[in-house]
mmCIF file of C-alpha atoms (C1' of nucleotides) in Angstrom:
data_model
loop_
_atom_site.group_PDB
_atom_site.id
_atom_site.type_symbol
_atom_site.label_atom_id
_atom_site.label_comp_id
_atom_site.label_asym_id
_atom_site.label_seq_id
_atom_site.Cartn_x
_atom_site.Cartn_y
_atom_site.Cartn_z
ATOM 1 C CA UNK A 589 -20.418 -2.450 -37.971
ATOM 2 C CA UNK A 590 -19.954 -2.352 -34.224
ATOM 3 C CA UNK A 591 -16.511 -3.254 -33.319
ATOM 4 C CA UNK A 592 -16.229 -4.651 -29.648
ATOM 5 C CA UNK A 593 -17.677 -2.552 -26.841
ATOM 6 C CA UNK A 594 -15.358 -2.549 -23.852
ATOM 7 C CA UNK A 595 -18.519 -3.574 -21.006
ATOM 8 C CA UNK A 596 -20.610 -0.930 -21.055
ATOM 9 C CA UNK A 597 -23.535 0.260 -23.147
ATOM 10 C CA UNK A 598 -23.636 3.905 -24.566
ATOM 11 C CA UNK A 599 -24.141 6.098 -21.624
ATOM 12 C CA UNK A 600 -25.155 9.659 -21.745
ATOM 13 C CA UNK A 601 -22.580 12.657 -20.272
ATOM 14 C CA UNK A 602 -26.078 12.988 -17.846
ATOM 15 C CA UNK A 603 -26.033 9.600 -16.780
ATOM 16 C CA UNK A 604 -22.813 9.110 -16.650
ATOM 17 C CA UNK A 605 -22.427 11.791 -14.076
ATOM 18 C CA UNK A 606 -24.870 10.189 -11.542
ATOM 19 C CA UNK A 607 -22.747 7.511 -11.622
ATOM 20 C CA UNK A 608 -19.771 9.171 -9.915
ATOM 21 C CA UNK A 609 -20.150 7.580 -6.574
ATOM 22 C CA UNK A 610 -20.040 4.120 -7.742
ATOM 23 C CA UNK A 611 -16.878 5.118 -10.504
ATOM 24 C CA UNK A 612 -15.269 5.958 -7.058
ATOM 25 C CA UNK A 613 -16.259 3.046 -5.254
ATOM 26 C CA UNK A 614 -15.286 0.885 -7.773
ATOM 27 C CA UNK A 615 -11.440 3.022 -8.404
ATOM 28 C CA UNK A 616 -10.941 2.250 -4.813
ATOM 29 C CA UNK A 617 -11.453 -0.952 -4.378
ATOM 30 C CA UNK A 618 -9.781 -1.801 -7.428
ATOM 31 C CA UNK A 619 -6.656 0.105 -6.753
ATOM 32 C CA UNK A 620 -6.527 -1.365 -3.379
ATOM 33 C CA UNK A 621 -6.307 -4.740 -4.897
ATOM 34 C CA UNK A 622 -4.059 -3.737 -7.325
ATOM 35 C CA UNK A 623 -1.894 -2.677 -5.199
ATOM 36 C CA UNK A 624 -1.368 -5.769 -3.337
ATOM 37 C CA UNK A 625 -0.998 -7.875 -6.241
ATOM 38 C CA UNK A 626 1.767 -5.737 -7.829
ATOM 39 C CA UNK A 627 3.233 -5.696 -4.040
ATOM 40 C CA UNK A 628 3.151 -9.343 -4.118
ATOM 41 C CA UNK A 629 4.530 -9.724 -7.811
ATOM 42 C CA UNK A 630 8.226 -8.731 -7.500
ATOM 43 C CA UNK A 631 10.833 -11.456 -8.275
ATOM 44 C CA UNK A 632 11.550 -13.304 -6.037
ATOM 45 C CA UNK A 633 15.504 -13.240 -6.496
ATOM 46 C CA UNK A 634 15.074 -9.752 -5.986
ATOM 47 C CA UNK A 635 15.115 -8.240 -2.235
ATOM 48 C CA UNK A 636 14.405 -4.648 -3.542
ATOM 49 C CA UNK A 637 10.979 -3.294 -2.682
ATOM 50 C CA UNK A 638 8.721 -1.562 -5.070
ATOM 51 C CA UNK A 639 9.683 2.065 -2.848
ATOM 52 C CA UNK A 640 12.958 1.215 -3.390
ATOM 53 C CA UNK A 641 12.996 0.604 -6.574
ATOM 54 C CA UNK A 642 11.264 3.321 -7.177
ATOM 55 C CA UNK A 643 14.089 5.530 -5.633
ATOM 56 C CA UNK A 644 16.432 3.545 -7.587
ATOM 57 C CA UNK A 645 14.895 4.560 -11.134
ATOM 58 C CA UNK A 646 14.687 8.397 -10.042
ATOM 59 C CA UNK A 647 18.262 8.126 -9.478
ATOM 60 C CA UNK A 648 18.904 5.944 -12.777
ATOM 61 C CA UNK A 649 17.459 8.720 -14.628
ATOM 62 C CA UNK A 650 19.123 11.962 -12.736
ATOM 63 C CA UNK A 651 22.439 10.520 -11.649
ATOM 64 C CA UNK A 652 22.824 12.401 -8.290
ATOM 65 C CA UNK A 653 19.901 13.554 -5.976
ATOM 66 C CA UNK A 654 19.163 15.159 -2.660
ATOM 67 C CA UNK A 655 17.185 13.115 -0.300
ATOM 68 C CA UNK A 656 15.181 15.782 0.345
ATOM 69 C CA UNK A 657 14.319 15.764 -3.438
ATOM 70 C CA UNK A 658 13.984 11.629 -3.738
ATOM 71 C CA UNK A 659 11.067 12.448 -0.638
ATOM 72 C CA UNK A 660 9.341 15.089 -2.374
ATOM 73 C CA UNK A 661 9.559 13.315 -5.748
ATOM 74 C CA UNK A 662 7.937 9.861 -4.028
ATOM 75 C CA UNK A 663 5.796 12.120 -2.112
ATOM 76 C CA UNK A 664 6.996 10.318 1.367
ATOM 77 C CA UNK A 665 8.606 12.226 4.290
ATOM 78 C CA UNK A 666 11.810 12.969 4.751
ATOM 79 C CA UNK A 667 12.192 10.078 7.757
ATOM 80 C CA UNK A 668 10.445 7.244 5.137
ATOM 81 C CA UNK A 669 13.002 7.961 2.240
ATOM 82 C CA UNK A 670 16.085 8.236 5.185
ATOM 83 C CA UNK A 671 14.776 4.737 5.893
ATOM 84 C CA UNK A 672 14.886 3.765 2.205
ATOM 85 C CA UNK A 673 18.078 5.361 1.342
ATOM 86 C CA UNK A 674 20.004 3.262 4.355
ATOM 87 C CA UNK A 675 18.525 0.381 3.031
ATOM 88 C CA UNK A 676 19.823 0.523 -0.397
ATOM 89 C CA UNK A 677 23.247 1.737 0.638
ATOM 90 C CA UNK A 678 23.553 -1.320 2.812
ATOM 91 C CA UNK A 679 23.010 -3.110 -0.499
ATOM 92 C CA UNK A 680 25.373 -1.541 -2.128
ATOM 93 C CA UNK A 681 23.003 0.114 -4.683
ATOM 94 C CA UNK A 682 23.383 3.868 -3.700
ATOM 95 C CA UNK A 683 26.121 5.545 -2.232
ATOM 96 C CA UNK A 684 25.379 9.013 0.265
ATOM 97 C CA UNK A 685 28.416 11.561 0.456
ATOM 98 C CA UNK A 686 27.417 15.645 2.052
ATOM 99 C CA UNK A 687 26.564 18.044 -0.279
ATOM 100 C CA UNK A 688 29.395 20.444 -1.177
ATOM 101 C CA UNK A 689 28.093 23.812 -1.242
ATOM 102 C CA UNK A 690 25.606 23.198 1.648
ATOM 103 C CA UNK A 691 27.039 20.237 3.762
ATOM 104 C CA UNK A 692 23.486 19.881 5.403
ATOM 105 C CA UNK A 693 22.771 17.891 2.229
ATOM 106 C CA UNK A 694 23.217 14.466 1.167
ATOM 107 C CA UNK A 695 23.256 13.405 -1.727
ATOM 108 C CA UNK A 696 22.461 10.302 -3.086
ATOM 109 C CA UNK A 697 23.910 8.751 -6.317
ATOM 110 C CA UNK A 698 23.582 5.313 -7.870
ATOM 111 C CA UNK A 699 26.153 2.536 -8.137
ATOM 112 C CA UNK A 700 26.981 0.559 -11.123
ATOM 113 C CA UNK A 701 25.571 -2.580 -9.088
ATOM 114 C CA UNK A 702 22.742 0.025 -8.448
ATOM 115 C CA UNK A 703 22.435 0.446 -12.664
ATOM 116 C CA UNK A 704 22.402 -2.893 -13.187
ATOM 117 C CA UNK A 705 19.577 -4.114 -10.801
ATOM 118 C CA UNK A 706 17.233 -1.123 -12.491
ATOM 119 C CA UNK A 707 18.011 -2.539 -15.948
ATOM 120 C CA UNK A 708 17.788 -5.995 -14.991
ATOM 121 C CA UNK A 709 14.278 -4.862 -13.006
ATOM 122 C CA UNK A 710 12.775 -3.143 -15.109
ATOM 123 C CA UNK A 711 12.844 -6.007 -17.636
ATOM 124 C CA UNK A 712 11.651 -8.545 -15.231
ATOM 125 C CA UNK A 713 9.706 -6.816 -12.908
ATOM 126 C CA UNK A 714 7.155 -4.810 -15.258
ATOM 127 C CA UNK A 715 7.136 -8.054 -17.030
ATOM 128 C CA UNK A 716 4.635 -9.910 -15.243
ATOM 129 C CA UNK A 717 2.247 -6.792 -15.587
ATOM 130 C CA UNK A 718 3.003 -5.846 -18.943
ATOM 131 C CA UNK A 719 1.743 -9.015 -19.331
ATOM 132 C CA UNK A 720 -1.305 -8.847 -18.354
ATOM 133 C CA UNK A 721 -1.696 -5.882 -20.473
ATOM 134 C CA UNK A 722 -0.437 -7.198 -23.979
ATOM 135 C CA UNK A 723 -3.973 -8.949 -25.223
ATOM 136 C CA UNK A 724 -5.866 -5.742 -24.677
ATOM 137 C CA UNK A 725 -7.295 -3.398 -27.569
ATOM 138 C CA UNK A 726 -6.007 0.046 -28.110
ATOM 139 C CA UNK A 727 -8.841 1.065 -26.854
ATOM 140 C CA UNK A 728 -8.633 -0.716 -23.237
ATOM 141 C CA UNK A 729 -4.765 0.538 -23.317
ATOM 142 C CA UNK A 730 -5.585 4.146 -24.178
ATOM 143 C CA UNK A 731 -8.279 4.092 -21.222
ATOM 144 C CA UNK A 732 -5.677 2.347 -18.977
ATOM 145 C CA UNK A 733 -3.071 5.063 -19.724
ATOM 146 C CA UNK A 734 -5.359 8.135 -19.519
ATOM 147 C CA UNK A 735 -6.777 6.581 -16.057
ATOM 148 C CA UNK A 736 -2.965 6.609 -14.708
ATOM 149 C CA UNK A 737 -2.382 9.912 -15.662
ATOM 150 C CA UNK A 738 -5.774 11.483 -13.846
ATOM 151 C CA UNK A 739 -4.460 8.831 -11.155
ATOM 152 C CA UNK A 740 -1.331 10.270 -10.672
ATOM 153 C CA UNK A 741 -3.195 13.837 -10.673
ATOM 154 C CA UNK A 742 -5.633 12.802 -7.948
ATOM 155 C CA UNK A 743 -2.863 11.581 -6.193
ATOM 156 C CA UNK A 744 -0.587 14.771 -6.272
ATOM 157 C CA UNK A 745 -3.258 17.036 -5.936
ATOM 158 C CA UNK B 51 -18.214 10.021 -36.441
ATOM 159 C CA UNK B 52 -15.121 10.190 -34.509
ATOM 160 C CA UNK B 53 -16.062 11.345 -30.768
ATOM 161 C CA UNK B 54 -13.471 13.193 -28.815
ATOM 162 C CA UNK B 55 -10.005 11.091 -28.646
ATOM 163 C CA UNK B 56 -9.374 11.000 -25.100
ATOM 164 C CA UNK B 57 -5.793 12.819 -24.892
ATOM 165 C CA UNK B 58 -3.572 10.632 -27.605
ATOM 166 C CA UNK B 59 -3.146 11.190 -31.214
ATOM 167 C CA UNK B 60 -4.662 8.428 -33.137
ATOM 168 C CA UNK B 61 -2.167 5.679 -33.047
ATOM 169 C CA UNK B 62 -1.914 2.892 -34.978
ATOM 170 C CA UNK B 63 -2.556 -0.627 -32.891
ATOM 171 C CA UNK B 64 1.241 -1.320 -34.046
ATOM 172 C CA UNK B 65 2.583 1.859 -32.106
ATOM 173 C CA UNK B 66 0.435 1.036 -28.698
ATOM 174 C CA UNK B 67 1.826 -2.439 -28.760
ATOM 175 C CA UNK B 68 5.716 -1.353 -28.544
ATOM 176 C CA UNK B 69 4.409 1.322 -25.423
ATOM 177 C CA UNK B 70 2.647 -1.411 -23.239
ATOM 178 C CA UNK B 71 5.943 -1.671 -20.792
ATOM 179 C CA UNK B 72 5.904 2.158 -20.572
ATOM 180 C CA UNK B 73 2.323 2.111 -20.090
ATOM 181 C CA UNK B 74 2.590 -0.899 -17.421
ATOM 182 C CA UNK B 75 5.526 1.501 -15.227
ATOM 183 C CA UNK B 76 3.193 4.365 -15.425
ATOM 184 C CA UNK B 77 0.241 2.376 -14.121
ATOM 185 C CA UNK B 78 2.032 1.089 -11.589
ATOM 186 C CA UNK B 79 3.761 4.050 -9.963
ATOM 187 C CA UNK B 80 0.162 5.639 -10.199
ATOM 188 C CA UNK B 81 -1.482 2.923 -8.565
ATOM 189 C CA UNK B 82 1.061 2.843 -5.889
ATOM 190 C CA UNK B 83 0.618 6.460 -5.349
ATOM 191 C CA UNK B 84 -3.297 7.095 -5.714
ATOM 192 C CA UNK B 85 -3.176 4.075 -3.148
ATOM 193 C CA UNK B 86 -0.950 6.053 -0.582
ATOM 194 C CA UNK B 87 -3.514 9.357 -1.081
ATOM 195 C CA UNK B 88 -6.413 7.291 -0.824
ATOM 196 C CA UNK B 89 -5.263 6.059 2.677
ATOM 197 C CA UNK B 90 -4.529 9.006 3.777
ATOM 198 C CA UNK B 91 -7.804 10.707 2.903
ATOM 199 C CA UNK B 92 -10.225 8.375 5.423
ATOM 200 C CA UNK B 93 -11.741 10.876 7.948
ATOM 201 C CA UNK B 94 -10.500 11.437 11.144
ATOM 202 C CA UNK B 95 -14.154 10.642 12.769
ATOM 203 C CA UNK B 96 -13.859 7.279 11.347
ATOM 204 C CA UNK B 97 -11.701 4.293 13.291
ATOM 205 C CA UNK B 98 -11.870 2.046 10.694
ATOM 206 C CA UNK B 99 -8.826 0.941 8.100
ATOM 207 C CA UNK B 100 -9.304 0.797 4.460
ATOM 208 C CA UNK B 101 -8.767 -2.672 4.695
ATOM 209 C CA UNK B 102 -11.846 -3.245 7.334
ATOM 210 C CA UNK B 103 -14.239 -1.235 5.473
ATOM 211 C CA UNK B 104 -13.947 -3.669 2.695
ATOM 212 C CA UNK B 105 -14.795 -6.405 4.582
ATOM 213 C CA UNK B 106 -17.641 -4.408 6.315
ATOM 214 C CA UNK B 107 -19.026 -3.673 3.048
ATOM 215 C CA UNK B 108 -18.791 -7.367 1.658
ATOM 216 C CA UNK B 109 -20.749 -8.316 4.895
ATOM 217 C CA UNK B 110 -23.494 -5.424 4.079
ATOM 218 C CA UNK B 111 -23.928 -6.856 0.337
ATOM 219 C CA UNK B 112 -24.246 -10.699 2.361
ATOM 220 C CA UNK B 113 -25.700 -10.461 5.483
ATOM 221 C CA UNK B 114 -23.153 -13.872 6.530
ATOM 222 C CA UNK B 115 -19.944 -15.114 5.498
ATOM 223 C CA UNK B 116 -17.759 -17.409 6.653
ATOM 224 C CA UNK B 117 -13.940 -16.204 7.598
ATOM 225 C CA UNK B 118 -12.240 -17.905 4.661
ATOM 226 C CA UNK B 119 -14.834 -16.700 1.760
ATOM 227 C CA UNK B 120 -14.012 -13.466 3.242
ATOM 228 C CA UNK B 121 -10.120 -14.037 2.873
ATOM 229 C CA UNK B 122 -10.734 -15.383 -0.013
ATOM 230 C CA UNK B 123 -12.605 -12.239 -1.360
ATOM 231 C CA UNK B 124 -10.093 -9.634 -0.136
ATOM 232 C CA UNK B 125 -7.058 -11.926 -1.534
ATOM 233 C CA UNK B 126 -5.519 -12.349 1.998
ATOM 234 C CA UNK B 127 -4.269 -14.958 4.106
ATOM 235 C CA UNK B 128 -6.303 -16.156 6.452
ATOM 236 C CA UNK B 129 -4.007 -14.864 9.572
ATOM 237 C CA UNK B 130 -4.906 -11.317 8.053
ATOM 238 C CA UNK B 131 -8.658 -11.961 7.734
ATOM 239 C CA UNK B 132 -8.744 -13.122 11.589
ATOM 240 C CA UNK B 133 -6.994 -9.931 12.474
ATOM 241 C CA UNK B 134 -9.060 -7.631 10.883
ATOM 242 C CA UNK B 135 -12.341 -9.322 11.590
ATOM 243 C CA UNK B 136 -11.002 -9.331 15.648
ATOM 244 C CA UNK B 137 -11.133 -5.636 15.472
ATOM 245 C CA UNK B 138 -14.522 -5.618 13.418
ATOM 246 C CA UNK B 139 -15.518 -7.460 16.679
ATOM 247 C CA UNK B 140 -14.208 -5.379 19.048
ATOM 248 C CA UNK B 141 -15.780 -2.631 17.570
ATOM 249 C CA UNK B 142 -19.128 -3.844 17.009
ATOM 250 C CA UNK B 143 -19.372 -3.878 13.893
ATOM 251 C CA UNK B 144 -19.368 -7.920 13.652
ATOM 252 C CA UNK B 145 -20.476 -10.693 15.497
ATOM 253 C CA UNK B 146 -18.756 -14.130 15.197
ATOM 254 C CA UNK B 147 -20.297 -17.134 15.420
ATOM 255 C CA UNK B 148 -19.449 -20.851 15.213
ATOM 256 C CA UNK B 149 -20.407 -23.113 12.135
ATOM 257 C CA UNK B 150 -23.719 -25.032 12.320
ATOM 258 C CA UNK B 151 -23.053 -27.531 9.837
ATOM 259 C CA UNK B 152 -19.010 -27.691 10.056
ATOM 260 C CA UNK B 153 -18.128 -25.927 13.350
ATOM 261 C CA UNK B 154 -14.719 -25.157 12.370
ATOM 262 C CA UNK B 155 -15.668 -22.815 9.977
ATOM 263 C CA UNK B 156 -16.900 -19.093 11.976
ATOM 264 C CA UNK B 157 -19.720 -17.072 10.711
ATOM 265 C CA UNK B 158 -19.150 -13.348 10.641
ATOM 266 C CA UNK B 159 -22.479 -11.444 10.097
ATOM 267 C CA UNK B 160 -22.824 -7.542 10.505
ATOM 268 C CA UNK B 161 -24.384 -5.607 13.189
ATOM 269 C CA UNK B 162 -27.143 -2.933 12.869
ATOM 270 C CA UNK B 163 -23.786 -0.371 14.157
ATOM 271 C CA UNK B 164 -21.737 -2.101 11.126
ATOM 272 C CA UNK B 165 -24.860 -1.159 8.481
ATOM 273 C CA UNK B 166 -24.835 2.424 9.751
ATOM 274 C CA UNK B 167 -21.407 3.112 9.337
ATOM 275 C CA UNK B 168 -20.943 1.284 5.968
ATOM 276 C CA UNK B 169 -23.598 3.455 5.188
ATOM 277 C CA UNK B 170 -22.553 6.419 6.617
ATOM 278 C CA UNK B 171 -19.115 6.183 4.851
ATOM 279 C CA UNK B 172 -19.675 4.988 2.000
ATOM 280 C CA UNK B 173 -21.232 8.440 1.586
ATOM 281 C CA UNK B 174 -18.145 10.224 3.351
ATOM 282 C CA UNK B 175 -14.999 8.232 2.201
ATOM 283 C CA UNK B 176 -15.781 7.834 -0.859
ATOM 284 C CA UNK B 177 -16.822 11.700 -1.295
ATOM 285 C CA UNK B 178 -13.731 13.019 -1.608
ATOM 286 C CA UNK B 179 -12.593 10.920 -4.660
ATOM 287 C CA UNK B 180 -15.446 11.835 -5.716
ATOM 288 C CA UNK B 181 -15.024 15.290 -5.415
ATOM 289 C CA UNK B 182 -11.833 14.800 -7.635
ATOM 290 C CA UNK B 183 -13.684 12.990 -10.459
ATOM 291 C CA UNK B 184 -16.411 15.454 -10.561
ATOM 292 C CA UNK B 185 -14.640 18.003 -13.192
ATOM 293 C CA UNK B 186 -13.749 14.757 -15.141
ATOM 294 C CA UNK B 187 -15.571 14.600 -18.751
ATOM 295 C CA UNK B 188 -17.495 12.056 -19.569
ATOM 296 C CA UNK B 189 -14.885 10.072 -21.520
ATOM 297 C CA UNK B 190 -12.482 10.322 -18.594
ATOM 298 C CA UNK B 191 -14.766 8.846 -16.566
ATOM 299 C CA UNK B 192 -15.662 6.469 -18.960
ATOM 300 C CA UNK B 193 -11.733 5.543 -19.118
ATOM 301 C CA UNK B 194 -11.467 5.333 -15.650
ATOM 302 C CA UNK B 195 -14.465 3.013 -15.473
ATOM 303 C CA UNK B 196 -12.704 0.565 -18.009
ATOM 304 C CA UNK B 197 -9.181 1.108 -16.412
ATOM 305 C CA UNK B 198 -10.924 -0.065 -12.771
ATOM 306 C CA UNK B 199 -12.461 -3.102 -14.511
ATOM 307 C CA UNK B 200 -9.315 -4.051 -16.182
ATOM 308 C CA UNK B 201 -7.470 -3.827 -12.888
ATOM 309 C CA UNK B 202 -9.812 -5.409 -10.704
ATOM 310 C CA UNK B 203 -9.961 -8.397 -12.946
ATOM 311 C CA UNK B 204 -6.114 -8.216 -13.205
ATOM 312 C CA UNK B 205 -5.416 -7.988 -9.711
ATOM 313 C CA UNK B 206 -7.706 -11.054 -9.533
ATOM 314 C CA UNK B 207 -6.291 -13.247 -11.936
ATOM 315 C "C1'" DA C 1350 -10.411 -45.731 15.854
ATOM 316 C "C1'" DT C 1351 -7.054 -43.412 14.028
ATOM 317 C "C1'" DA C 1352 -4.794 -40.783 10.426
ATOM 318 C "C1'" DA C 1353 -5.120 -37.065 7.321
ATOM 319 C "C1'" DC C 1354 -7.189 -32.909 6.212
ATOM 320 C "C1'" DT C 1355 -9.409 -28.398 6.895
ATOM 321 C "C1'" DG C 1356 -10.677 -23.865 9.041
ATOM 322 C "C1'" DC C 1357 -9.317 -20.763 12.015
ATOM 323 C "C1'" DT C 1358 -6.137 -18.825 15.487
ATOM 324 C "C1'" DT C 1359 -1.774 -17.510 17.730
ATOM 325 C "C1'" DA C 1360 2.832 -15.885 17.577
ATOM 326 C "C1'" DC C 1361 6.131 -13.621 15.212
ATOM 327 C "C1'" DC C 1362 8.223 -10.979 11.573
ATOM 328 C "C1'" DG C 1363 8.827 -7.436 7.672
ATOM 329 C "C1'" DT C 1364 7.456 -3.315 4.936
ATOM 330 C "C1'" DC C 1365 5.880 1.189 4.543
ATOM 331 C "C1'" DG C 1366 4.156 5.288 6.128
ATOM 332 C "C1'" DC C 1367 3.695 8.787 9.770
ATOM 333 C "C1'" DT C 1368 4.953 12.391 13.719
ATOM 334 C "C1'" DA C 1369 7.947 14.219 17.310
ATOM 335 C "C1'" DA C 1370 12.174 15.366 18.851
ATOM 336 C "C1'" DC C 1371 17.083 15.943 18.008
ATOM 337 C "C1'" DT C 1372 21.638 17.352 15.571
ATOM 338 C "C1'" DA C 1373 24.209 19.873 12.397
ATOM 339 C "C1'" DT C 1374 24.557 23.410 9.227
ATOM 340 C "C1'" DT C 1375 23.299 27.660 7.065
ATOM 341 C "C1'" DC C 1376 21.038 32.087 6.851
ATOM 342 C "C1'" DC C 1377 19.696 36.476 8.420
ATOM 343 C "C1'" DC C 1378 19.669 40.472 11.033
ATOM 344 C "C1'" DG C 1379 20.995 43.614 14.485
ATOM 345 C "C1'" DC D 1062 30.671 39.599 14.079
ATOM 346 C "C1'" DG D 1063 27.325 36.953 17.121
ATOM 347 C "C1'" DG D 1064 23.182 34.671 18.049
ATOM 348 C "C1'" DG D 1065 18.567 33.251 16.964
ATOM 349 C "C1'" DA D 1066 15.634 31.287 13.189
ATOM 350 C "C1'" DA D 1067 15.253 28.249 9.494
ATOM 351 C "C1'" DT D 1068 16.518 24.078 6.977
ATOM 352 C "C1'" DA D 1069 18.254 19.064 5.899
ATOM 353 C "C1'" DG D 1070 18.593 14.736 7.728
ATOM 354 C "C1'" DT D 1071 18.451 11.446 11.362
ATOM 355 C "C1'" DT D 1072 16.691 8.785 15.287
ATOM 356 C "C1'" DA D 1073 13.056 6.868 17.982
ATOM 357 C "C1'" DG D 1074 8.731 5.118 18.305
ATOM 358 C "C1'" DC D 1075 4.069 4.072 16.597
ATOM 359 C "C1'" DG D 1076 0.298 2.113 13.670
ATOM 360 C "C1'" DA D 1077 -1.685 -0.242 9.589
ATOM 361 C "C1'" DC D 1078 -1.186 -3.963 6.726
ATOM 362 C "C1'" DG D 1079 0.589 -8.009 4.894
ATOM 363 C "C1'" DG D 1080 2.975 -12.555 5.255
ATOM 364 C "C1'" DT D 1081 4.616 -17.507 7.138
ATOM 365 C "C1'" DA D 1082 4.928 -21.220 10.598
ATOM 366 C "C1'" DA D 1083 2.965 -23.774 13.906
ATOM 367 C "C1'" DG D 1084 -0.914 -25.242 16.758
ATOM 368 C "C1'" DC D 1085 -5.704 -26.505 17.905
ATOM 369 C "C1'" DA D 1086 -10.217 -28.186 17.130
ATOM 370 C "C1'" DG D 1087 -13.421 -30.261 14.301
ATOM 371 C "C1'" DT D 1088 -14.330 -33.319 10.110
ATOM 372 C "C1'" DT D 1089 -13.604 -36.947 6.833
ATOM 373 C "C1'" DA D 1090 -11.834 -41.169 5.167
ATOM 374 C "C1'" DT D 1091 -9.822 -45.588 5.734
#
DNA sequence: ATAACTGCTTACCGTCGCTAACTATTCCCG
DNA sequence: CGGGAATAGTTAGCGACGGTAAGCAGTTAT
C-alpha cells in the first residue's frame, strides 16, 4: 500500500540528473522568497534583526567572542558585524571591553538583558515558522532538514 | 524494500515532532545564508539584481503583465515593483505601456534584449548552483526538490 | 457631478552587505 | 632595541533591496 507521495512520481537517478537546472532554478527562487518572508516575520515588539539575533545566539551559546570570530562565524566582514555589534551594545544586549592578552581585540560578551531577549526569541520568533512546519510528514521534515544542511554547505563552500 | 535513508537514523514520527523548532532554526540560518552566497555569485558581466531577473523571467513565461500582478507575484509592495521595473526600463529590457481598458493600470511586456538575457542567464546564473548540486545523489536532490516546494509554498502562504 | 476607490508613482527611510582607507597594536627581523 | 610588516577593528561611503506615507490620475458608484 502506497503511503502518500510527497509531489513527485518515481524518478530515475538518470532522469533525475537532467533535471539539475530546473532543481536550481527552483532552490533559488524559493530561497529568495523565503528569505523575505522570514525577514518580514519577526515580532513586532522586537527591534532586533534576524543578523542580530543571529550574533546574539552565537554569543548565548559561547559566552565571550572576538568580533573577528562573530564575522567569520556569520560569514560577513569585519565592517558589517562592527556595524552589528554597535547596534546591540546601544541596546544594551552586548557589552565590548579590549582583549587582554592582545588589546587589538574586542571582545564581545552578552548581557543578562542580552540572555533574556534570545530566550524570549527564540520561543517566539521560530514560532511562526515552526509553525508552518508542524503538519508535515517525517518524510517532508527529513527532506527539509537534509536540504538545510547541503544549504548551509553550498553556502560555506 | 527500504531505499537509502537520506542521512538520519530511522526515527520514529514521535521523535521528529519534538525536533521541528531545531529543525525550523537550522532552516532558517541556512536560508539566510545560501541567500547571501547566492547574491553574491551573479556574474560580473551581468547588471542585473537578483531581484530584476525574477521579474524578467515572469515577463518571459507571460509576454504582458500589469505592474501590480507583478508585485503581487514577487510578494512586494508596489513602490518596490515600480523601482525595479524603472531600471528594467532603463535598461531595455522592458517597455511600459499604459492600460487599454483601465489606464491606470501600466503594462510591462519584455523586449527581444530582455528574452536574450533571461536566456542567456538563466544558463549562466543558475550554473553555478548547479555546479554545486551536481555531486548530489539522487535522494539529495530529491530532498532538495521537496524542501524548495515546501518553502516556496510557505513563503507564500 | 462628486465622492470614494484603485493603480501606480514619488519621496523618504531603514537594513544589510560590501570595499577602501585609517588607527592602534602586535610581531618579526636585522 | 628599533622599525617595517601584519593584524584587529573602525570609519566613511556606496549599492541593492525592502518598506511606509502621501500624492496623482483614472475609474466606479451614488
Amino acid at each position: 500500500m502506497l503511503t502518500v507521495m510527497p509531489t513527485a512520481q518515481p524518478v530515475t537517478a538518470v532522469e533525475t540528473t537532467s533535471d539539475i537546472p530546473e532543481v536550481a532554478s527552483v532552490l533559488r527562487t524559493s530561497v529568495m522568497r523565503m528569505r523575505r518572508r522570514l525577514a518580514n516575520e519577526r515580532h513586532p515588539d522586537n527591534d532586533l534583526s534576524l543578523g542580530s539575533m543571529a550574533v546574539l545566539g552565537a554569543l548565548y551559546a559561547n559566552d565571550e567572542m572576538t568580533l573577528g570570530a562573530l564575522a567569520a562565524r556569520e560569514r560577513v566582514q569585519p565592517p558589517s558585524m562592527t556595524r552589528m555589534v554597535n547596534f546591540l551594545e546601544e541596546g544594551g544586549y552586548v557589552v565590548r571591553r579590549p582583549g587582554e592578552t592582545d588589546r587589538r581585540q574586542v571582545l564581545v560578551s552578552i548581557t543578562d538583558k542580552g540572555r533574556r531577549t534570545v530566550r524570549k526569541d527564540r520561543l517566539s520568533r521560530d514560532a511562526w515558522l515552526a509553525q508552518q512546519l508542524v503538519d508535515l510528514d517525517a518524510d517532508e521534515l527529513a527532506a527539509i532538514r537534509t536540504a538545510a544542511s547541503i544549504m548551509e554547505r553550498i553556502a560555506t563552500s
